Coordinates of C-alpha atoms (C1' of nucleotides) in Angstrom, one line a residue:
Chain A
M298 CA -3.5 -20.8 13.7
I299 CA -2.1 -20.6 10.2
K300 CA -5.6 -20.7 8.8
K301 CA -6.6 -17.9 11.1
E302 CA -3.6 -15.7 10.0
L303 CA -4.5 -16.5 6.4
S304 CA -8.1 -15.6 6.9
L305 CA -7.0 -12.2 8.3
I306 CA -4.9 -11.6 5.2
I307 CA -7.8 -12.5 2.9
D308 CA -10.2 -10.3 4.8
E309 CA -7.9 -7.3 4.3
A310 CA -7.6 -8.1 0.6
I311 CA -11.4 -8.4 0.2
K312 CA -12.0 -5.1 1.9
K313 CA -9.7 -3.4 -0.6
V314 CA -11.2 -5.1 -3.5
I315 CA -14.7 -4.1 -2.5
R316 CA -13.5 -0.5 -1.9
N317 CA -11.9 -0.4 -5.4
C318 CA -15.1 -1.5 -6.9
G319 CA -16.7 1.6 -5.5
V320 CA -19.6 -0.3 -4.0
K321 CA -20.8 0.9 -0.6
D322 CA -22.3 -0.9 2.3
I323 CA -21.4 -4.3 1.3
K324 CA -20.8 -7.0 3.9
A325 CA -18.3 -9.5 2.8
P326 CA -20.2 -12.8 2.6
Q327 CA -19.0 -16.0 4.4
Y328 CA -16.3 -17.7 2.5
N329 CA -14.3 -20.9 3.1
V330 CA -10.6 -21.4 3.7
E331 CA -9.8 -25.0 3.4
V332 CA -7.2 -27.5 2.5
P333 CA -7.9 -28.4 -1.2
P334 CA -7.8 -31.9 -2.6
G335 CA -4.4 -33.4 -2.9
N336 CA -4.1 -33.2 -6.6
I337 CA -4.3 -29.4 -6.4
G338 CA -1.0 -29.3 -4.6
A339 CA -1.7 -26.1 -2.7
D340 CA -1.7 -25.7 1.1
Y341 CA -4.9 -23.8 1.4
A342 CA -7.6 -22.6 -1.0
T343 CA -10.5 -20.2 -0.8
N344 CA -13.8 -19.8 -2.6
A345 CA -13.9 -16.1 -1.6
A346 CA -14.0 -14.8 -5.2
M347 CA -16.9 -17.0 -6.1
V348 CA -19.1 -16.1 -3.2
L349 CA -18.2 -12.4 -3.8
A350 CA -19.1 -12.6 -7.5
P351 CA -22.9 -12.2 -7.1
V352 CA -22.5 -9.4 -4.6
L353 CA -20.0 -7.4 -6.7
K354 CA -21.8 -8.3 -9.9
K355 CA -18.5 -9.2 -11.4
S356 CA -16.9 -12.4 -12.8
P357 CA -15.4 -14.6 -10.1
F358 CA -12.3 -15.0 -12.2
L359 CA -11.7 -11.2 -12.3
I360 CA -12.2 -10.9 -8.5
A361 CA -9.9 -13.8 -7.9
E362 CA -7.3 -12.0 -10.0
E363 CA -7.7 -8.8 -7.9
I364 CA -7.5 -10.6 -4.6
T365 CA -4.4 -12.5 -5.7
A366 CA -2.8 -9.2 -6.8
E367 CA -3.6 -7.7 -3.4
V368 CA -2.2 -10.6 -1.5
S369 CA 0.8 -11.8 -3.4
G370 CA 3.1 -9.0 -2.3
N371 CA 3.3 -10.7 1.1
K372 CA 6.4 -12.7 0.5
E373 CA 6.9 -13.5 4.1
F374 CA 3.8 -15.6 4.2
F375 CA 3.3 -16.8 0.7
K376 CA 5.6 -18.8 -1.6
A377 CA 3.0 -18.4 -4.4
V378 CA -0.6 -17.5 -4.9
E379 CA -2.5 -18.5 -8.0
F380 CA -6.1 -18.3 -9.2
V381 CA -7.7 -20.9 -11.4
K382 CA -10.7 -21.7 -13.6
P383 CA -14.0 -21.1 -11.8
G384 CA -12.4 -18.7 -9.4
F385 CA -10.5 -20.6 -6.7
I386 CA -7.5 -19.0 -5.2
N387 CA -4.8 -21.4 -4.1
F388 CA -2.2 -20.5 -1.6
H389 CA 1.3 -21.9 -1.2
I390 CA 2.5 -21.1 2.2
N391 CA 6.2 -20.4 2.9
E392 CA 7.9 -23.2 4.8
N393 CA 9.0 -20.7 7.4
V394 CA 5.4 -20.1 8.4
F395 CA 5.1 -23.8 9.1
Y396 CA 8.4 -24.0 11.0
N397 CA 7.2 -21.2 13.2
E398 CA 4.2 -23.3 14.0
V399 CA 6.4 -26.1 15.1
A400 CA 8.3 -23.8 17.3
R401 CA 4.9 -22.6 18.7
I402 CA 3.8 -26.2 19.5
L403 CA 7.1 -26.8 21.3
K404 CA 6.7 -23.6 23.2
E405 CA 3.1 -24.0 24.2
G406 CA 3.2 -27.7 24.9
E407 CA 0.1 -28.9 26.6
D408 CA -1.5 -25.5 26.0
Y409 CA -1.2 -25.9 22.2
G410 CA -4.7 -25.8 20.8
R411 CA -6.1 -23.5 23.5
Q412 CA -7.9 -20.6 22.1
D413 CA -10.2 -17.9 23.5
M414 CA -13.3 -18.7 21.6
G415 CA -15.6 -19.0 24.6
K416 CA -14.5 -15.9 26.5
K417 CA -15.3 -17.6 29.8
K418 CA -19.0 -18.0 28.8
K419 CA -20.9 -20.3 31.2
V420 CA -21.9 -23.5 29.6
M421 CA -23.6 -26.5 31.2
I422 CA -23.3 -29.9 29.7
E423 CA -25.8 -32.3 31.3
F424 CA -25.3 -35.9 30.3
V425 CA -25.6 -39.6 31.3
S426 CA -28.3 -38.8 33.9
A427 CA -29.3 -42.4 33.9
N428 CA -32.0 -43.5 36.4
P429 CA -30.4 -45.0 39.5
T430 CA -32.4 -48.1 39.0
G431 CA -29.7 -50.4 37.7
P432 CA -26.2 -50.5 36.2
F433 CA -25.2 -48.4 33.3
H434 CA -25.6 -50.0 29.9
V435 CA -23.5 -49.4 26.8
G436 CA -25.7 -46.6 25.6
H437 CA -24.9 -44.6 28.7
G438 CA -21.3 -45.0 27.9
R439 CA -21.7 -43.4 24.6
G440 CA -23.3 -40.4 26.2
A441 CA -20.6 -40.3 28.8
A442 CA -17.8 -40.3 26.3
L443 CA -19.5 -37.7 24.2
G444 CA -20.2 -35.3 27.0
D445 CA -16.8 -35.6 28.6
S446 CA -14.8 -35.0 25.5
L447 CA -17.1 -32.2 24.4
A448 CA -16.5 -30.6 27.9
N449 CA -12.7 -31.0 27.5
I450 CA -12.8 -29.4 24.1
M451 CA -14.9 -26.5 25.2
K452 CA -12.7 -26.0 28.3
A453 CA -9.7 -25.8 26.0
L454 CA -11.5 -23.1 24.0
N455 CA -12.0 -21.1 27.2
Y456 CA -15.6 -21.9 28.0
N457 CA -16.5 -22.1 31.6
V458 CA -18.0 -25.6 31.5
V459 CA -20.0 -27.3 34.2
K460 CA -20.6 -31.1 33.8
E461 CA -23.8 -32.1 35.5
Y462 CA -25.6 -35.3 36.2
Y463 CA -29.3 -35.1 36.9
V464 CA -30.4 -37.7 39.4
N465 CA -34.0 -38.9 39.1
D466 CA -34.6 -39.8 42.7
M467 CA -38.4 -39.5 42.7
G468 CA -41.4 -41.0 40.9
N469 CA -42.8 -44.3 40.0
Q470 CA -39.6 -45.9 39.0
I471 CA -37.9 -45.1 42.2
D472 CA -41.0 -46.3 44.2
L473 CA -40.8 -49.5 42.3
L474 CA -37.1 -49.8 43.0
A475 CA -37.7 -49.4 46.7
D476 CA -40.6 -52.0 46.6
S477 CA -38.4 -54.4 44.7
L478 CA -35.7 -54.0 47.3
L479 CA -38.0 -54.9 50.1
C480 CA -39.4 -57.9 48.1
V481 CA -35.9 -59.2 47.4
Y482 CA -35.1 -58.7 51.1
D483 CA -38.1 -60.8 52.0
N484 CA -37.2 -63.4 49.4
K485 CA -40.5 -62.7 47.6
D486 CA -41.2 -62.1 43.9
V487 CA -40.7 -58.5 42.9
P488 CA -43.8 -56.6 41.8
P489 CA -44.8 -56.6 38.1
G490 CA -42.3 -54.6 36.1
G491 CA -40.0 -54.5 39.1
Y492 CA -36.2 -54.9 39.3
E493 CA -34.7 -58.2 39.9
G494 CA -31.1 -57.7 39.3
N495 CA -28.4 -59.2 41.5
Y496 CA -27.4 -55.8 42.6
L497 CA -30.5 -55.6 44.8
K498 CA -29.5 -58.9 46.5
E499 CA -26.1 -57.6 47.2
I500 CA -27.5 -54.4 48.7
C501 CA -29.8 -56.4 50.9
K502 CA -27.0 -58.7 52.0
N503 CA -24.7 -55.8 53.0
N504 CA -27.4 -53.8 54.8
K505 CA -29.6 -56.3 56.5
D506 CA -29.9 -54.4 59.8
F507 CA -30.5 -51.0 58.2
I508 CA -33.3 -52.4 56.0
R509 CA -34.9 -54.3 58.9
D510 CA -34.9 -51.2 61.1
N511 CA -36.2 -48.8 58.5
R512 CA -38.4 -50.9 56.2
S513 CA -41.6 -49.2 57.3
N514 CA -40.3 -45.7 56.4
R515 CA -40.7 -45.6 52.6
E516 CA -39.0 -42.2 52.4
V517 CA -35.9 -43.5 54.0
I518 CA -35.8 -46.7 52.0
R519 CA -36.1 -44.7 48.8
K520 CA -33.3 -42.4 49.6
F521 CA -31.2 -45.3 50.8
V522 CA -31.6 -47.4 47.7
V523 CA -30.9 -44.4 45.4
D524 CA -27.7 -43.6 47.3
E525 CA -26.6 -47.2 47.2
M526 CA -27.2 -47.4 43.5
L527 CA -25.3 -44.2 42.8
E528 CA -22.5 -45.3 45.0
R529 CA -22.3 -48.8 43.6
Y530 CA -22.6 -47.9 40.0
A531 CA -22.6 -44.3 39.0
T532 CA -19.7 -43.0 41.0
K533 CA -17.5 -46.1 40.7
D534 CA -18.1 -47.0 37.1
L535 CA -17.7 -43.4 36.0
V536 CA -14.5 -43.0 37.9
D537 CA -13.1 -46.1 36.1
F538 CA -14.2 -44.4 32.9
G539 CA -12.2 -41.4 33.9
L540 CA -15.2 -39.2 34.2
F541 CA -15.9 -36.8 37.0
F542 CA -19.0 -34.6 37.2
D543 CA -18.8 -31.2 38.7
N544 CA -22.3 -31.4 40.0
W545 CA -24.9 -34.0 40.9
F546 CA -28.3 -32.4 40.7
Y547 CA -31.1 -34.2 42.6
E548 CA -34.6 -34.0 41.2
S549 CA -36.0 -34.0 44.7
S550 CA -34.2 -30.8 45.5
L551 CA -36.7 -29.1 43.2
Y552 CA -39.4 -29.9 45.7
K553 CA -37.7 -28.6 48.8
E554 CA -39.8 -25.9 50.3
N555 CA -38.4 -22.5 51.1
K556 CA -39.7 -20.2 53.9
A557 CA -42.6 -19.0 51.9
G558 CA -43.8 -22.6 51.5
K559 CA -42.9 -22.6 47.9
N560 CA -40.5 -24.9 46.0
E561 CA -38.7 -24.5 42.7
A562 CA -41.2 -26.6 40.9
D563 CA -44.0 -24.4 42.1
V564 CA -42.2 -21.3 41.1
A565 CA -41.6 -22.5 37.6
L566 CA -45.2 -23.6 37.2
D567 CA -46.4 -20.3 38.5
K568 CA -44.3 -18.6 35.9
L569 CA -45.9 -20.6 33.2
R570 CA -49.3 -19.9 34.7
A571 CA -48.6 -16.2 34.8
N572 CA -47.7 -16.4 31.1
K573 CA -50.9 -18.3 30.5
H574 CA -49.2 -21.4 29.2
V575 CA -51.0 -23.9 31.5
Y576 CA -54.7 -24.7 31.9
E577 CA -56.8 -27.3 33.7
M578 CA -58.8 -30.0 32.0
D579 CA -60.2 -33.3 33.1
G580 CA -58.9 -32.6 36.6
A581 CA -55.3 -32.4 35.4
L582 CA -53.0 -29.4 34.8
W583 CA -51.8 -29.2 31.2
F584 CA -48.9 -27.3 29.6
R585 CA -50.0 -25.8 26.4
S586 CA -46.9 -27.0 24.4
T587 CA -48.8 -26.8 21.2
G588 CA -48.2 -23.1 21.4
F589 CA -44.5 -24.0 20.8
A590 CA -44.5 -26.5 17.9
D591 CA -45.3 -29.6 19.9
D592 CA -48.1 -31.6 18.4
K593 CA -49.9 -32.2 21.6
D594 CA -50.4 -30.5 25.0
R595 CA -48.8 -32.3 27.9
V596 CA -49.9 -33.1 31.4
V597 CA -47.8 -31.7 34.2
I598 CA -49.9 -32.4 37.2
R599 CA -52.1 -35.6 37.1
K600 CA -55.6 -35.7 38.3
D601 CA -54.3 -37.6 41.4
G602 CA -52.2 -34.5 42.2
T603 CA -48.8 -36.1 41.4
R604 CA -46.4 -34.5 39.1
T605 CA -45.2 -35.9 35.8
Y606 CA -41.6 -36.2 34.7
L607 CA -42.1 -33.1 32.6
A608 CA -43.1 -31.0 35.6
S609 CA -39.6 -31.7 37.1
D610 CA -37.9 -31.1 33.8
I611 CA -39.6 -27.7 33.4
A612 CA -38.4 -26.8 36.9
Y613 CA -35.0 -28.2 36.2
H614 CA -34.5 -26.2 33.0
H615 CA -35.8 -23.2 34.8
N616 CA -33.2 -23.8 37.4
K617 CA -30.5 -24.1 34.7
F618 CA -31.3 -20.8 33.1
E619 CA -31.7 -19.1 36.5
R620 CA -28.1 -20.2 37.2
G621 CA -27.0 -18.0 34.3
F622 CA -25.7 -20.5 31.8
E623 CA -25.5 -18.9 28.4
T624 CA -25.5 -22.3 26.7
V625 CA -27.1 -25.4 28.0
I626 CA -26.2 -28.7 26.3
N627 CA -28.2 -31.8 26.9
I628 CA -27.0 -35.1 25.7
W629 CA -29.8 -37.6 25.2
G630 CA -30.3 -41.0 23.7
A631 CA -32.1 -40.7 20.4
D632 CA -35.1 -42.5 21.9
H633 CA -35.8 -39.2 23.8
H634 CA -36.1 -37.1 20.7
G635 CA -39.9 -36.8 21.1
Y636 CA -39.2 -34.9 24.2
I637 CA -37.3 -32.0 22.6
D638 CA -40.3 -29.9 21.5
R639 CA -41.9 -29.9 24.9
V640 CA -38.8 -29.0 26.8
K641 CA -37.8 -26.3 24.3
G642 CA -41.4 -25.1 24.5
A643 CA -41.3 -24.9 28.3
I644 CA -38.1 -22.9 28.1
S645 CA -39.8 -20.4 25.7
G646 CA -42.8 -20.4 27.9
L647 CA -40.7 -19.5 30.9
G648 CA -39.4 -16.5 29.0
Y649 CA -36.0 -17.8 28.1
D650 CA -34.4 -18.2 24.6
S651 CA -34.8 -21.9 23.7
E652 CA -32.1 -21.5 21.1
K653 CA -29.7 -21.6 24.0
L654 CA -30.6 -25.1 24.7
K655 CA -28.8 -27.5 22.4
I656 CA -29.8 -31.1 22.4
L657 CA -27.3 -33.6 21.2
L658 CA -28.8 -36.9 20.4
Y659 CA -26.9 -40.1 20.1
Q660 CA -28.1 -43.2 18.4
L661 CA -28.1 -46.8 19.6
V662 CA -25.0 -48.8 20.4
N663 CA -25.0 -52.3 19.1
L664 CA -22.4 -54.6 20.7
T665 CA -20.9 -57.2 18.5
R666 CA -18.4 -59.9 18.9
E667 CA -16.5 -60.7 15.7
G668 CA -19.3 -59.2 13.7
K669 CA -22.1 -61.1 15.4
P670 CA -24.5 -59.2 17.6
V671 CA -24.3 -59.7 21.4
V672 CA -27.8 -60.4 22.7
M673 CA -28.9 -58.0 25.3
S674 CA -32.0 -58.7 27.4
K675 CA -32.6 -56.0 29.9
R676 CA -35.2 -57.8 31.8
K677 CA -33.1 -60.7 32.9
A678 CA -30.4 -58.3 34.0
D679 CA -27.8 -60.4 32.2
Y680 CA -27.3 -57.7 29.5
V681 CA -23.9 -56.3 28.9
T682 CA -23.2 -53.4 31.2
L683 CA -20.8 -50.5 30.7
R684 CA -18.8 -52.0 33.6
Q685 CA -18.4 -55.3 31.7
V686 CA -17.3 -53.5 28.6
I687 CA -14.7 -51.4 30.5
D688 CA -13.5 -54.5 32.3
E689 CA -13.1 -56.4 29.1
V690 CA -11.6 -53.9 26.6
G691 CA -10.4 -51.1 28.9
S692 CA -11.5 -47.5 29.3
D693 CA -9.2 -46.2 26.5
A694 CA -10.4 -48.5 23.8
C695 CA -13.9 -48.0 25.0
R696 CA -13.8 -44.2 24.7
F697 CA -12.1 -44.3 21.4
F698 CA -14.7 -46.6 19.9
Y699 CA -17.5 -44.5 21.2
L700 CA -16.0 -41.5 19.6
M701 CA -15.2 -43.0 16.2
R702 CA -18.6 -42.3 14.8
N703 CA -20.9 -39.4 14.4
A704 CA -23.3 -39.4 17.3
N705 CA -26.3 -39.4 15.1
T706 CA -25.6 -42.7 13.4
P707 CA -26.0 -46.0 15.2
L708 CA -22.7 -47.5 16.5
D709 CA -21.5 -51.0 16.0
F710 CA -19.1 -51.7 18.9
D711 CA -17.0 -54.8 18.3
L712 CA -15.7 -56.1 21.5
E713 CA -13.1 -58.4 19.9
L714 CA -11.8 -55.7 17.7
A715 CA -11.5 -53.3 20.6
K716 CA -9.3 -55.9 22.3
K717 CA -7.1 -56.7 19.4
Q718 CA -3.5 -55.5 19.6
S719 CA -2.9 -55.0 15.9
Q720 CA -3.3 -52.5 13.2
E721 CA -7.0 -53.4 12.8
N722 CA -7.6 -51.7 16.0
P723 CA -7.4 -47.9 15.6
V724 CA -6.8 -47.3 19.3
Y725 CA -3.6 -49.4 19.3
Y726 CA -2.6 -47.9 16.0
V727 CA -2.7 -44.4 17.7
Q728 CA -1.2 -45.4 21.0
Y729 CA 1.5 -47.4 19.4
A730 CA 2.7 -44.3 17.5
Y731 CA 2.9 -42.4 20.7
A732 CA 4.9 -45.2 22.4
R733 CA 7.1 -45.4 19.4
I734 CA 7.9 -41.7 19.7
C735 CA 8.6 -42.1 23.4
S736 CA 10.9 -45.0 22.5
I737 CA 12.9 -42.7 20.1
F738 CA 13.5 -40.3 23.0
R739 CA 14.6 -43.2 25.3
E740 CA 17.0 -44.4 22.6
A741 CA 18.3 -40.8 22.1
K742 CA 19.0 -40.6 25.7
K743 CA 20.9 -43.9 25.7
M744 CA 23.0 -42.6 22.8
G745 CA 23.8 -39.5 24.8
I746 CA 21.9 -37.1 22.5
K747 CA 20.6 -34.2 24.5
F748 CA 17.2 -32.9 23.4
T749 CA 17.3 -29.2 22.9
L750 CA 14.8 -26.7 21.5
K751 CA 17.6 -24.8 19.7
G752 CA 17.8 -26.9 16.6
N753 CA 17.3 -25.6 13.1
L754 CA 13.8 -26.4 11.9
N755 CA 14.7 -25.3 8.4
L756 CA 16.4 -28.7 7.9
L757 CA 13.1 -30.4 7.9
K758 CA 12.8 -30.5 4.1
E759 CA 11.5 -34.0 3.4
P760 CA 8.0 -34.0 1.9
E761 CA 6.8 -36.3 4.7
E762 CA 8.1 -33.9 7.3
L763 CA 6.1 -31.0 5.8
T764 CA 3.1 -33.2 5.6
I765 CA 3.4 -34.0 9.3
I766 CA 3.9 -30.3 10.1
K767 CA 0.9 -29.2 8.1
K768 CA -1.3 -31.8 9.8
L769 CA 0.0 -30.7 13.2
S770 CA -0.8 -27.1 12.4
S771 CA -4.4 -27.9 11.7
Y772 CA -5.0 -29.2 15.2
P773 CA -6.3 -25.8 16.6
D774 CA -8.7 -25.4 13.7
L775 CA -10.0 -28.9 14.3
L776 CA -10.9 -28.1 17.9
L777 CA -12.9 -25.1 16.8
Y778 CA -14.7 -27.3 14.3
C779 CA -15.5 -30.0 16.9
C780 CA -16.9 -27.3 19.2
K781 CA -18.9 -25.6 16.5
T782 CA -20.5 -28.8 15.4
L783 CA -20.6 -30.4 18.9
E784 CA -19.0 -33.4 17.2
P785 CA -15.9 -34.7 19.0
H786 CA -15.6 -37.7 16.7
H787 CA -13.6 -35.7 14.2
L788 CA -10.7 -35.9 16.6
T789 CA -10.5 -39.7 16.3
G790 CA -10.3 -39.5 12.5
Y791 CA -7.7 -36.7 12.8
M792 CA -5.5 -38.8 15.1
Q793 CA -5.5 -41.8 12.8
D794 CA -4.5 -39.6 9.9
L795 CA -1.8 -37.8 11.9
V796 CA -0.3 -41.0 13.2
G797 CA -0.5 -42.6 9.8
V798 CA 1.7 -40.0 8.2
F799 CA 4.1 -40.4 11.1
H800 CA 4.3 -44.2 10.7
S801 CA 5.1 -43.7 7.0
Y802 CA 7.8 -41.1 7.8
Y803 CA 9.3 -43.4 10.4
M804 CA 9.6 -46.2 7.9
K805 CA 11.4 -44.0 5.4
H806 CA 13.6 -41.7 7.4
R807 CA 15.7 -42.1 10.6
V808 CA 15.2 -39.6 13.3
L809 CA 18.5 -40.5 15.1
G810 CA 21.1 -40.4 12.4
D811 CA 24.8 -39.5 11.9
D812 CA 24.0 -35.9 11.1
R813 CA 23.9 -34.3 14.5
E814 CA 22.2 -31.1 13.4
L815 CA 19.5 -33.0 11.4
T816 CA 18.9 -35.3 14.4
E817 CA 18.3 -32.3 16.6
S818 CA 15.7 -30.9 14.1
R819 CA 14.0 -34.2 13.8
L820 CA 13.8 -34.7 17.5
M821 CA 12.0 -31.4 17.7
L822 CA 9.5 -32.5 15.1
A823 CA 9.0 -35.8 17.0
S824 CA 8.5 -33.8 20.2
A825 CA 5.9 -31.5 18.5
L826 CA 4.1 -34.6 17.3
Q827 CA 4.2 -36.2 20.7
T828 CA 2.6 -33.0 22.1
V829 CA -0.2 -32.9 19.6
V830 CA -1.0 -36.6 20.0
R831 CA -1.0 -36.2 23.7
N832 CA -3.2 -33.2 23.6
S833 CA -5.7 -34.8 21.2
L834 CA -5.9 -38.0 23.3
K835 CA -6.4 -35.9 26.4
M836 CA -9.4 -34.2 24.7
L837 CA -10.9 -37.7 24.3
G838 CA -10.0 -38.8 27.8
I839 CA -7.6 -41.4 26.6
S840 CA -4.3 -42.2 28.2
T841 CA -0.9 -42.0 26.5
P842 CA 1.2 -45.0 27.4
E843 CA 4.9 -44.5 26.9
E844 CA 5.4 -48.2 26.6
M845 CA 3.0 -50.9 25.5
Chain B
rG44 C1' -51.0 -42.2 10.1
rC45 C1' -47.6 -38.3 12.0
rG46 C1' -42.6 -36.8 13.8
rC47 C1' -37.1 -37.4 14.2
rC48 C1' -32.5 -39.9 12.4
rC49 C1' -30.1 -42.8 8.7
rA50 C1' -28.8 -44.7 3.4
rU51 C1' -21.5 -43.2 0.2
rA52 C1' -16.2 -49.2 -2.1
rG53 C1' -17.2 -56.4 -0.3
rU54 C1' -17.7 -54.5 5.3
rU55 C1' -17.5 -50.4 9.0
rC56 C1' -17.5 -45.3 8.2
rA57 C1' -15.1 -39.9 7.0
rG58 C1' -16.5 -36.1 3.9
rU59 C1' -15.0 -28.6 7.6
rU60 C1' -22.0 -26.6 6.1
rG61 C1' -22.7 -25.9 -2.1
rG62 C1' -16.5 -26.5 -4.8
rA63 C1' -11.7 -28.9 -8.2
rU64 C1' -10.2 -36.2 -10.1
rA65 C1' -15.7 -38.4 -3.5
rG66 C1' -11.4 -40.2 1.0
rA67 C1' -9.8 -43.6 5.1
rA68 C1' -9.7 -48.2 7.8
rC69 C1' -10.6 -53.3 7.7
rG70 C1' -11.0 -57.3 4.2
rU71 C1' -8.8 -59.2 -0.7
rC72 C1' -4.4 -59.4 -4.0
rA73 C1' 1.1 -58.3 -4.8
rG74 C1' 5.4 -56.5 -2.2
rG75 C1' 8.8 -54.6 1.9
rU76 C1' 13.0 -55.6 7.8
rU77 C1' 21.1 -56.6 9.0
rG78 C1' 19.3 -50.0 11.5
rC79 C1' 15.4 -45.3 16.4
rG80 C1' 9.6 -50.9 18.7
rG81 C1' 7.2 -55.3 12.1
rA82 C1' 1.7 -53.9 17.3
rC83 C1' 4.8 -51.0 11.3
rC84 C1' 5.3 -49.6 5.9
rU85 C1' 4.6 -49.5 0.1
rG86 C1' 1.5 -50.6 -4.1
rA87 C1' -3.1 -52.5 -6.7
rA88 C1' -8.1 -53.8 -7.5
rG89 C1' -12.7 -52.0 -5.6
rG90 C1' -18.1 -46.2 -6.5
rU91 C1' -24.4 -44.7 -11.0
rC92 C1' -22.8 -41.3 -3.2
rG93 C1' -30.7 -45.7 -2.3
rU94 C1' -34.2 -44.0 -6.8
rC95 C1' -36.4 -40.0 -9.7
rA96 C1' -37.0 -35.0 -10.5
rG97 C1' -35.7 -29.7 -9.1
rU98 C1' -32.6 -25.3 -7.5
rU99 C1' -27.3 -23.0 -10.2
rC100 C1' -21.6 -21.5 -12.9
rG101 C1' -21.1 -26.2 -9.7
rA102 C1' -24.9 -31.1 -5.6
rA103 C1' -22.8 -36.8 -1.7
rU104 C1' -24.1 -32.0 0.6
rC105 C1' -29.9 -27.8 -0.4
rU106 C1' -35.6 -28.7 -2.0
rG107 C1' -39.7 -32.1 -3.3
rA108 C1' -41.6 -37.1 -4.2
rC109 C1' -40.5 -42.2 -3.7
rU110 C1' -37.9 -46.9 -1.7
rG111 C1' -35.7 -49.4 2.4
rG112 C1' -34.0 -49.4 7.7
rG113 C1' -33.8 -47.4 13.0
rC114 C1' -36.3 -44.8 16.9
rG115 C1' -40.4 -42.2 18.8
rU116 C1' -45.5 -41.0 19.1
rG117 C1' -48.3 -42.3 27.7
rC118 C1' -52.0 -38.5 33.2
rC119 C1' -44.1 -44.0 32.2
rA120 C1' -39.3 -42.1 33.5

RNA sequence: GCGCCCAUAGUUCAGUUGGAUAGAACGUCAGGUUGCGGACCUGAAGGUCGUCAGUUCGAAUCUGACUGGGCGUGCCA
């Protein structure tokens, strides 16, 4: 928020400087406002003068001087403004501005950080969407953590977010799953490439009569096994991960016929056909994706008349845009990256703006145990599942670890580290700080100190206190940044920093002291800190234990 | 072959879109507690940002060429 106010002040100054130059029709270029390196000692800095220099055809140093002159009259906001060598302008903000921000945190509480960036725009985030042919693996967990925290962040920024899971309940894989189920039921070997996990045995055991009575009806068996798998794994595992989808979208619903005998898949294909983006060749129907930067055209209807996966995806994305989403975010494992061009191509071919589809790819997750890789063999069905990881390390640690790294770099997930209850483990480091703050309030209560919001924040003069306050103040900016980049992982880094300065502070200064007035002020600071830690962890879907 | 991603301290990684002396954590070494939770804190050592060229006031960041790694390249899903 402080950064936003500062930006407005700089904007005003720039306008005046441009006007004074007598140049007309000049748009102020994008400039940065950021926290400069520690050795500079300023609260914020801007490169505005330097990016303005080529536009105004003037030396950056002179422009910096003019901006500084415009701005430095504002004694309410600035303690000092200075400009230095290449043309940076450094701002020293008045302490009162920071104290006001603390007051704001205390006032807004769990709403602190909320901003109207989205203006209620409709956004869909589709993620996980794993085939219901087996348990989730650790990669799905990464997608789940990413999508859910991104949704939380965007909701806080006033986007109207829908979280959706696309259920592939059709096609070869599902046929194979149904066949495998019947083989397991008959105690026969599953067909080549089939599924032999224990989960099928369990489903058979619990549903003997149903399978016996319906085994000849393939349609029924297919639907049955998909529902069983979703029930057994998807819903249950995701609930334990604290993740709830707003909508489960079934692929098969794209093929339900309306009164005119058409289904959504046909409608979408007709649209492509009308736009001349499909053609027939070798008895198959092709989508001319080479017209949209794909390197090869793609089959949508095979020569045997069946549809490819792409046919459904075209219809599904058509459906998404028909539902009026202004932004559609898909979260995919990086192994699907080859698929991006054709889906984007299809969206363009259907007449929509493919820029509105944002695809967030995440790289592989490697499980390790004390540095050594955990062997995962999918075929034998003894690989480590998301369920096993949640059971072993807990949902909180699991989510934090997933969100510690940028999505586009492979993630090493160390199970032993995630379980450790020590400073090596960043989750505990953060949650411990929260518990510690809670403990201060418990102690205060015991001592009969009543917490009030009426304390005098001006008493928070220690450098560590100001460091904490500045860090707290940057939380709203951080949310904007995470949203803009679609990168929630910045939050985990922020939390470690924030909590780190608190631990130092705690070591050096007492919150509950003899000075009653000072104690009140420090309790207010502790409360603000508690709020921001809680809000941040909430964005990540991580709990805030008051005791550990 | 072509396409996408990656390469930063011993290790795992940040790095706010081109800014000032490149930051953390872990590990290593040296310290710290009559007190609100030591599951914590303080300090030190540790770097040719894979290599080479280019773009400009200024590059870890942008461009090109290499080197090394991951993934993809189905009328599979």
